[in-house]
Coordinates of C-alpha atoms and ligand atoms in Angstrom, one line a residue:
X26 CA -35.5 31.9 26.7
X27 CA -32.9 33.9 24.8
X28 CA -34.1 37.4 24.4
X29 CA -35.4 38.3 21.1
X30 CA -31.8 40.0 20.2
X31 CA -30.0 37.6 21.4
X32 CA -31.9 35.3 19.2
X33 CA -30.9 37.4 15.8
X34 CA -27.5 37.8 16.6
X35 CA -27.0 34.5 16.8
X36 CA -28.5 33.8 13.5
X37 CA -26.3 36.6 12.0
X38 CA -23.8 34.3 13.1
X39 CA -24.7 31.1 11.3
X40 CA -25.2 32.8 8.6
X41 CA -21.5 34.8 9.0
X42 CA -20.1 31.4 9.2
X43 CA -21.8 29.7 6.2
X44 CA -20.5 32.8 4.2
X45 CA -16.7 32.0 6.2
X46 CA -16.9 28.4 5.1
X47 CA -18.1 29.2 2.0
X48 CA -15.3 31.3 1.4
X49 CA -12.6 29.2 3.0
X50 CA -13.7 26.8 0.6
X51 CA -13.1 28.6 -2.5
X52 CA -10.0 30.1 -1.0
X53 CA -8.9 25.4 -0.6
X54 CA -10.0 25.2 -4.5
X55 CA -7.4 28.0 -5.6
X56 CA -5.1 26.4 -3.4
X57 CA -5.5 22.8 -4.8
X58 CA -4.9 24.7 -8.2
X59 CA -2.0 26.6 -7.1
X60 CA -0.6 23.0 -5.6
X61 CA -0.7 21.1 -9.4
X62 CA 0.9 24.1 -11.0
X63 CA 3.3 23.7 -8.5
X64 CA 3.9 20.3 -9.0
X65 CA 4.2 21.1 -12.8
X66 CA 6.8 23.8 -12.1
X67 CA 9.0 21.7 -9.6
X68 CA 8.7 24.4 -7.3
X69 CA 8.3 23.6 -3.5
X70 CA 4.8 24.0 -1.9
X71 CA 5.9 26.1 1.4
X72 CA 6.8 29.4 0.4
X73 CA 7.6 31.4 3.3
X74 CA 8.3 34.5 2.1
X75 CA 5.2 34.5 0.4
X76 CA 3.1 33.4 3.5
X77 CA 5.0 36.5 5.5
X78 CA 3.9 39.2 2.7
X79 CA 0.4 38.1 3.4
X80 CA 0.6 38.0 6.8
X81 CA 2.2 41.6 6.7
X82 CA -0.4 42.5 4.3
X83 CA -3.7 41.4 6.5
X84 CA -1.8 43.0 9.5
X85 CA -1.5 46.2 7.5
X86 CA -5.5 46.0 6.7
X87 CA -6.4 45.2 10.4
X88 CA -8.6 47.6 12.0
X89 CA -9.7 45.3 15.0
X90 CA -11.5 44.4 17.1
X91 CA -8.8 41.3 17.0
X92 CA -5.4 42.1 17.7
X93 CA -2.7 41.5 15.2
X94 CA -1.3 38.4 17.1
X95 CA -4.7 36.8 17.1
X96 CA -4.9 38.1 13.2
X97 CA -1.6 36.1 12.1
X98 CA -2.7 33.1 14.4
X99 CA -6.1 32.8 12.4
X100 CA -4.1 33.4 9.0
X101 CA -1.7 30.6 9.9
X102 CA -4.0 28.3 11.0
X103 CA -5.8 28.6 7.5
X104 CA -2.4 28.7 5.5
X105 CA -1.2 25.6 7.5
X106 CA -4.5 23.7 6.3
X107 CA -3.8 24.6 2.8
X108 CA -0.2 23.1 2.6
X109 CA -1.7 19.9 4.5
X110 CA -4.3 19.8 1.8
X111 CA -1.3 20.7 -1.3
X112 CA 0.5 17.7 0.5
X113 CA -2.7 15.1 0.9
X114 CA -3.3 16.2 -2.8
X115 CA 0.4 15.3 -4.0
X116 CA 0.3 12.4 -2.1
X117 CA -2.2 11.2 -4.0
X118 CA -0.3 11.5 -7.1
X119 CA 2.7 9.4 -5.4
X120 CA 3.4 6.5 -7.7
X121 CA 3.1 4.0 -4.4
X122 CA 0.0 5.0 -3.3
X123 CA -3.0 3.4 -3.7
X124 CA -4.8 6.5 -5.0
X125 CA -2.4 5.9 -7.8
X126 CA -3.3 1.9 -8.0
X127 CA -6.2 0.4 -6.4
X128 CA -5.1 -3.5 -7.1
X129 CA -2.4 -4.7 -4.7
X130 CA 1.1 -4.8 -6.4
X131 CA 2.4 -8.3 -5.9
X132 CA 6.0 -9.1 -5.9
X133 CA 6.8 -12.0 -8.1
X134 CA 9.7 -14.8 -7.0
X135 CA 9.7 -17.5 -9.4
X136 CA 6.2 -19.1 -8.0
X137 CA 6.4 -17.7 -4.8
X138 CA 3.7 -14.6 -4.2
X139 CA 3.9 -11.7 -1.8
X140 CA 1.0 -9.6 -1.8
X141 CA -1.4 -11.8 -2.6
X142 CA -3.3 -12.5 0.6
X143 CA -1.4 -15.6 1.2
X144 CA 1.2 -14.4 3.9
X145 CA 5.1 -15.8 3.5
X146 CA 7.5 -16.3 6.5
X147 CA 10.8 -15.0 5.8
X148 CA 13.5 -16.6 8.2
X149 CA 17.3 -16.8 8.2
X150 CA 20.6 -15.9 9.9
X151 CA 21.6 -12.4 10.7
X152 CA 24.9 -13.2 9.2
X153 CA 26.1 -15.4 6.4
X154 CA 28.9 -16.9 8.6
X155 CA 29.6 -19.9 6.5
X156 CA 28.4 -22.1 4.2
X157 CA 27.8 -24.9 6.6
X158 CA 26.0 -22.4 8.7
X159 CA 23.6 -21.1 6.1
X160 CA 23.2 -24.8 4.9
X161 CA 22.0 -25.7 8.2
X162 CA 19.5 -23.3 8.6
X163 CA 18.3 -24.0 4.2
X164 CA 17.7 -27.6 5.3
X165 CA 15.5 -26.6 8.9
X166 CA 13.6 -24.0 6.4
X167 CA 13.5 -26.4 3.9
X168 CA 12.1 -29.1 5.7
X169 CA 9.7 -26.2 7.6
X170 CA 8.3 -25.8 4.2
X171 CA 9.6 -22.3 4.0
X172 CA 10.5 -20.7 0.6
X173 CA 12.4 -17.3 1.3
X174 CA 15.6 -17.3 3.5
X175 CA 17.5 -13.9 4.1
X176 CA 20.9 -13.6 5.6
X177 CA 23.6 -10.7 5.9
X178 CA 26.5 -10.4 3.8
X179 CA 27.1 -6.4 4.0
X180 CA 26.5 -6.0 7.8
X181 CA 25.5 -2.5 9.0
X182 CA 27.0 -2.4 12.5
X183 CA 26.7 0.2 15.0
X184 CA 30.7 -0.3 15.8
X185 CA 32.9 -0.3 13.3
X186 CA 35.1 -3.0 15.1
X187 CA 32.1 -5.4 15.1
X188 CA 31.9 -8.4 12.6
X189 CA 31.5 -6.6 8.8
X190 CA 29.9 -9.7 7.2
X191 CA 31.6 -11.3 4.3
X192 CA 30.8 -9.5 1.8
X193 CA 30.3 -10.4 -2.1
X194 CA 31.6 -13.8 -0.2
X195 CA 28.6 -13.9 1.8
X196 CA 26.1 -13.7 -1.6
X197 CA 28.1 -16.6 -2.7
X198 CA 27.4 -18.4 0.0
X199 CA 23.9 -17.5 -0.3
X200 CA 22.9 -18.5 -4.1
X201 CA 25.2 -22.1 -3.1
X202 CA 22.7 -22.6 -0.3
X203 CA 19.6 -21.5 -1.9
X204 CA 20.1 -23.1 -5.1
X205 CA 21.0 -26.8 -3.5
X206 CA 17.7 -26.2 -0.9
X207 CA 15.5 -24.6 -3.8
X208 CA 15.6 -21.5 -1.7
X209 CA 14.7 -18.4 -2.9
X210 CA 17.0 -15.5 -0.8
X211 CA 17.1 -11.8 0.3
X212 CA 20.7 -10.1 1.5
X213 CA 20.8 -6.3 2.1
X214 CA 23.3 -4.3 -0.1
X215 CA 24.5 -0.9 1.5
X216 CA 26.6 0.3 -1.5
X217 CA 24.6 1.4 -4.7
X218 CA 27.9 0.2 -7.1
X219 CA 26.8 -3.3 -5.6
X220 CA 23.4 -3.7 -6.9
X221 CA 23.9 -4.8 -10.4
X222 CA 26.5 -7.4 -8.9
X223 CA 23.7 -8.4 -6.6
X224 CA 21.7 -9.0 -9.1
X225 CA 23.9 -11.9 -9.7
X226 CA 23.6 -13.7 -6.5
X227 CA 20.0 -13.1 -4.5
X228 CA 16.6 -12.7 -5.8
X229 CA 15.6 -10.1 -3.1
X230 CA 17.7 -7.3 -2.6
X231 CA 17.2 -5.3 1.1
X232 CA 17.7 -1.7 1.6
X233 CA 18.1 -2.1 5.9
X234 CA 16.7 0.7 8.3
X235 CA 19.6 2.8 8.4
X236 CA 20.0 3.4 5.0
X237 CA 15.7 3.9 3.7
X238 CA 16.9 7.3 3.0
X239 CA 20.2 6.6 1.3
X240 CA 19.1 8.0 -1.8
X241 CA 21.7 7.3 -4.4
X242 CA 21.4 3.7 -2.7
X243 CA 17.4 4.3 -3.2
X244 CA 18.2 5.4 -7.2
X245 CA 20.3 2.3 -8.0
X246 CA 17.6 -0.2 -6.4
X247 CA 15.2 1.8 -8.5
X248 CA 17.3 0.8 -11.9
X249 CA 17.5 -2.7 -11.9
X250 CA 14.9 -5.5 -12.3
X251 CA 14.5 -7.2 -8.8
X252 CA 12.5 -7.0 -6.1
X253 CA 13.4 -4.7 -3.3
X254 CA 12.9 -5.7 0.5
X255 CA 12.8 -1.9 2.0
X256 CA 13.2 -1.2 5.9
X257 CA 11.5 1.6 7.7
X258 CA 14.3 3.6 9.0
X259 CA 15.0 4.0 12.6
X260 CA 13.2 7.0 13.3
X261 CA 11.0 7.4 9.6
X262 CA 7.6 9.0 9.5
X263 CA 5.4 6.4 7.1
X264 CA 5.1 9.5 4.6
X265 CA 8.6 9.6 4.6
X266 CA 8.7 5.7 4.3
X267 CA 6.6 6.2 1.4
X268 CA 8.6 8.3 -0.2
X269 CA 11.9 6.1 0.2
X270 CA 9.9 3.5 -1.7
X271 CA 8.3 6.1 -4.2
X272 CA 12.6 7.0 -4.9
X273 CA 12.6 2.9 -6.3
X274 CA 9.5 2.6 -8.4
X275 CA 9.4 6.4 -9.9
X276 CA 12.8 4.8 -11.8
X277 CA 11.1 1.3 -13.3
X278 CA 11.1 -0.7 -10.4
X279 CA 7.8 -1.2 -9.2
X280 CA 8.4 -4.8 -7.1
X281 CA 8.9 -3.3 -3.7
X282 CA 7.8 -4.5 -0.3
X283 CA 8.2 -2.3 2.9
X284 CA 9.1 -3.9 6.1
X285 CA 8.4 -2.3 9.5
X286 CA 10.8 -3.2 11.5
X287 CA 10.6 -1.0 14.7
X288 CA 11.2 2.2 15.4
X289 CA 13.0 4.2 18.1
X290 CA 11.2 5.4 20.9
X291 CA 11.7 5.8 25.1
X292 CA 10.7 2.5 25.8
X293 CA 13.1 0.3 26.8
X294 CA 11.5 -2.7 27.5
X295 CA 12.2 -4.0 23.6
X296 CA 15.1 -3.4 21.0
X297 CA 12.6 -1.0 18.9
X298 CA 9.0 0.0 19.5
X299 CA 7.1 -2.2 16.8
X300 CA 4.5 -0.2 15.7
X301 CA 1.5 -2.0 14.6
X302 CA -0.6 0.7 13.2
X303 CA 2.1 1.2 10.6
X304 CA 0.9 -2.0 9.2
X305 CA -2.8 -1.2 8.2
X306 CA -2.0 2.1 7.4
X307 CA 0.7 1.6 4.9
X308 CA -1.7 -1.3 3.5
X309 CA -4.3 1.4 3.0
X310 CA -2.2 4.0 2.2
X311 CA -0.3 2.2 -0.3
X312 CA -0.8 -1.0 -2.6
X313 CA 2.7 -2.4 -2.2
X314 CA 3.3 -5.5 0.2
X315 CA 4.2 -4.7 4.1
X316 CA 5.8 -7.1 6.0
X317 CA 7.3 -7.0 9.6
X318 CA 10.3 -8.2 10.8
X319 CA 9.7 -9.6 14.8
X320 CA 13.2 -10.0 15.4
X321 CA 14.6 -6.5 14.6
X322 CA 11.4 -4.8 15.9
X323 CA 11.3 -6.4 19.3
X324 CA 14.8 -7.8 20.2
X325 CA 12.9 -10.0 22.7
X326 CA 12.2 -14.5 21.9
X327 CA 9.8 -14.3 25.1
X328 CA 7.2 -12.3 22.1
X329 CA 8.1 -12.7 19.1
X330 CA 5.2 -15.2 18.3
X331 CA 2.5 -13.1 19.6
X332 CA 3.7 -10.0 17.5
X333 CA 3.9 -11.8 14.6
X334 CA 0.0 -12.8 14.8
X335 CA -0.4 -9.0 15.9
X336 CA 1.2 -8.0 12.4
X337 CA -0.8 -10.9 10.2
X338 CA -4.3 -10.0 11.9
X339 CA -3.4 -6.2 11.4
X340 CA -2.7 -7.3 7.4
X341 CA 0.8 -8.0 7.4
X342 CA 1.7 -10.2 3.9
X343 CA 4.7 -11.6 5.6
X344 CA 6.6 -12.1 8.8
X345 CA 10.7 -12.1 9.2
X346 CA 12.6 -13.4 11.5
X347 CA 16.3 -14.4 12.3
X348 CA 17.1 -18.1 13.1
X349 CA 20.7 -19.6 13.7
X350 CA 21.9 -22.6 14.5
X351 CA 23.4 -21.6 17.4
X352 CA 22.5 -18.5 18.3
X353 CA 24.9 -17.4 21.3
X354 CA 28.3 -17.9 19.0
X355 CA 26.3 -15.8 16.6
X356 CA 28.6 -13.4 15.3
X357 CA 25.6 -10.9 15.4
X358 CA 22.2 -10.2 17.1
X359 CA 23.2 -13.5 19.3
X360 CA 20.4 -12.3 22.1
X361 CA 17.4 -12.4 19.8
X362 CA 18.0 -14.8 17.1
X363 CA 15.8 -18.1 17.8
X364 CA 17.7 -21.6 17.7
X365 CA 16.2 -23.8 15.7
X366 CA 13.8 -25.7 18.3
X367 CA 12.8 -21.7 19.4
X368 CA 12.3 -21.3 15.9
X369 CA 10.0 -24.5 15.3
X370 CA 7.8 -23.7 18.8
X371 CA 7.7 -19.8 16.9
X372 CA 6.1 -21.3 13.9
X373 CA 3.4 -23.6 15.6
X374 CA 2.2 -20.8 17.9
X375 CA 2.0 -19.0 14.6
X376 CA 0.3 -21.3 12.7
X377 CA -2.0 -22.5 15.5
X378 CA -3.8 -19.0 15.2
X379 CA -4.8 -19.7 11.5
X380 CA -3.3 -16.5 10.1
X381 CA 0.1 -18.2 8.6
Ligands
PEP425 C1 18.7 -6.9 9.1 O1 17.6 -7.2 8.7 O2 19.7 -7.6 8.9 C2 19.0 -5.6 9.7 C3 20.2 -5.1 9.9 O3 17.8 -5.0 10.0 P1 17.5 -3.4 10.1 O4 18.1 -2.7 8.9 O5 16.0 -3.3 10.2 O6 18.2 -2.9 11.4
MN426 MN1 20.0 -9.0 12.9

């Protein structure tokens, strides 16, 4: 048994650190105060001259038994907690979030629902290489009883002496297809002066991975009237995800849908490391849809179907992936797009799991 001593030092210290809580507490509330004013006055939340002046300050006023160090560790520790709390409170306040809206935002294509618990496949070429190409692949998804077909017309490619795309051509191509299939379709735009003429041509426009934090690109999606595909970005947190889709709907445009689509890590053994726990946070976190794209994400056929019921059991409202007629004279992502016997043995494992 502790000694008697013993005993009432210890309680000293419970009490000590009921007061310390209590006090810690307090010290959060002015904080959370301090963080709306902030907010109010546009000025950033880190202040780091400040945070040095109170360092130097409680330095100045330490008479031990901890050493400074140790005094400035503790300080940090608590000032480090309060900009986390300043930021969970502002993101709170972020127009995408579902503290902002509880009821899931569903994106609106003539009849067609994403968002709605009912997930969508989204399939397509890479490339808009012709028309006869794209037609092909309208008439498979047609008959597959798909609604949504994407294909690239502004083609982001790591080397600039790789195949472009075709351009405003390729949109053409696109709204020829989709109108004769009754195809809805979704084409990513890279420059902002090409949304409004988008507009004109595809119902969905996409905002790819490389360019989620393009933000005049971001500003111009945000001013029209169309829904917006966004793609996490190659090596995007999902707060700064967030806050690529936050740039669209803080300017009117509130029909966005995020797409994980893999990020970048060591492994090797696919294109991009598909994470899956982006998918039921960003559904909890936020009430637009997410979807994932299998084919960007992995890079691999072999598991592409299992991901894809991986991302629909996590809460995934929709799947994309790229299918070509003839995917090794593809003039883009040949390795991983599925031909269209791939593509129909892709959708029956999907289907045969309930989740599609
Ligand atoms: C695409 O979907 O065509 C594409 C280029 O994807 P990402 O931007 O995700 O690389
Ligand atoms: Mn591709």
């Amino acid at each position: 048994m502790a000694p008697k001593n013993l005993k009432q030092m210890r309680s000293q210290l419970d009490k000590i650190n009921l007061q310390l809580l209590e006090l810690l507490s307090e010290r959060a509330r002015i904080v959370q105060a301090i963080g709306r004013e902030k907010e109010k006055q546009g000025v950033p939340r880190f202040d780091p001259v400040r945070e040095r002046d109170m360092l130097d300050e409680l330095v100045a006023s330490n008479k031990g038994p901890f050493s400074h160090e140790t005094v400035r560790h503790l300080f940090k520790q608590i000032f480090q907690a309060s900009l986390t709390l300043q930021q969970e409170e502002h993101i709170k306040h972020l127009l995408v979030s579902r503290k902002k809206r509880r009821e899931d935002t569903i994106v609106q294509l003539d009849g067609i629902a994403i968002g709605d618990g009912k997930p969508v496949l989204i399939a397509g070429p890479c490339s808009v290489e012709s028309l006869e190409q794209v037609r092909q692949v309208a008439s498979v998804l047609k008959q597959t009883g798909i609604s949504v077909m994407r294909g690239g017309a502004f083609k982001p490619r790591t080397s600039p002496y790789d195949f472009q795309g075709l351009g405003v051509e390729g949109l053409k191509i696109l709204k020829e297809a989709g109108s004769e299939f009754g195809l809805k379709t979704i084409s990513e735009i890279v420059d902002p002066s090409h949304i409004p003429l988008a507009c004109d041509y595809i119902d969905v426009i996409q905002i790819g991975a490389r360019n989620m934090q393009n933000f005049e690109l971001l500003k111009a999606a945000g001013d029209v009237r169309k829904p917006i595909l966004l793609k996490r970005g190659l090596a995007a947190t999902l707060d700064e995800f967030l806050h690529a889709a936050e740039y669209i709907v803080s300017r009117g445009n509130t029909q966005v849908m995020l797409i994980e689509r893999g990020i970048r890590t060591y492994e090797k053994a696919t294109r991009n490391t598909l994470d899956i726990s982006a998918v039921p946070i960003l559904k909890q976190e936020s009430h637009l849809p997410v979807l994932v794209d299998v084919t960007h994400s992995t890079g691999r056929k072999d598991i592409m179907a299992a991901c894809a019921k991986a991302a629909l059991a996590a809460g995934a409202d929709g799947i994309m992936v790229e299918v070509h007629p003839d995917p090794a004279t593809a003039l883009s992502d040949a390795a991983q797009q599925l031909n269209f016997e791939e593509f129909a043995r892709f959708l029956a494992e999907v289907k045969k799991s309930g989740l599609l």
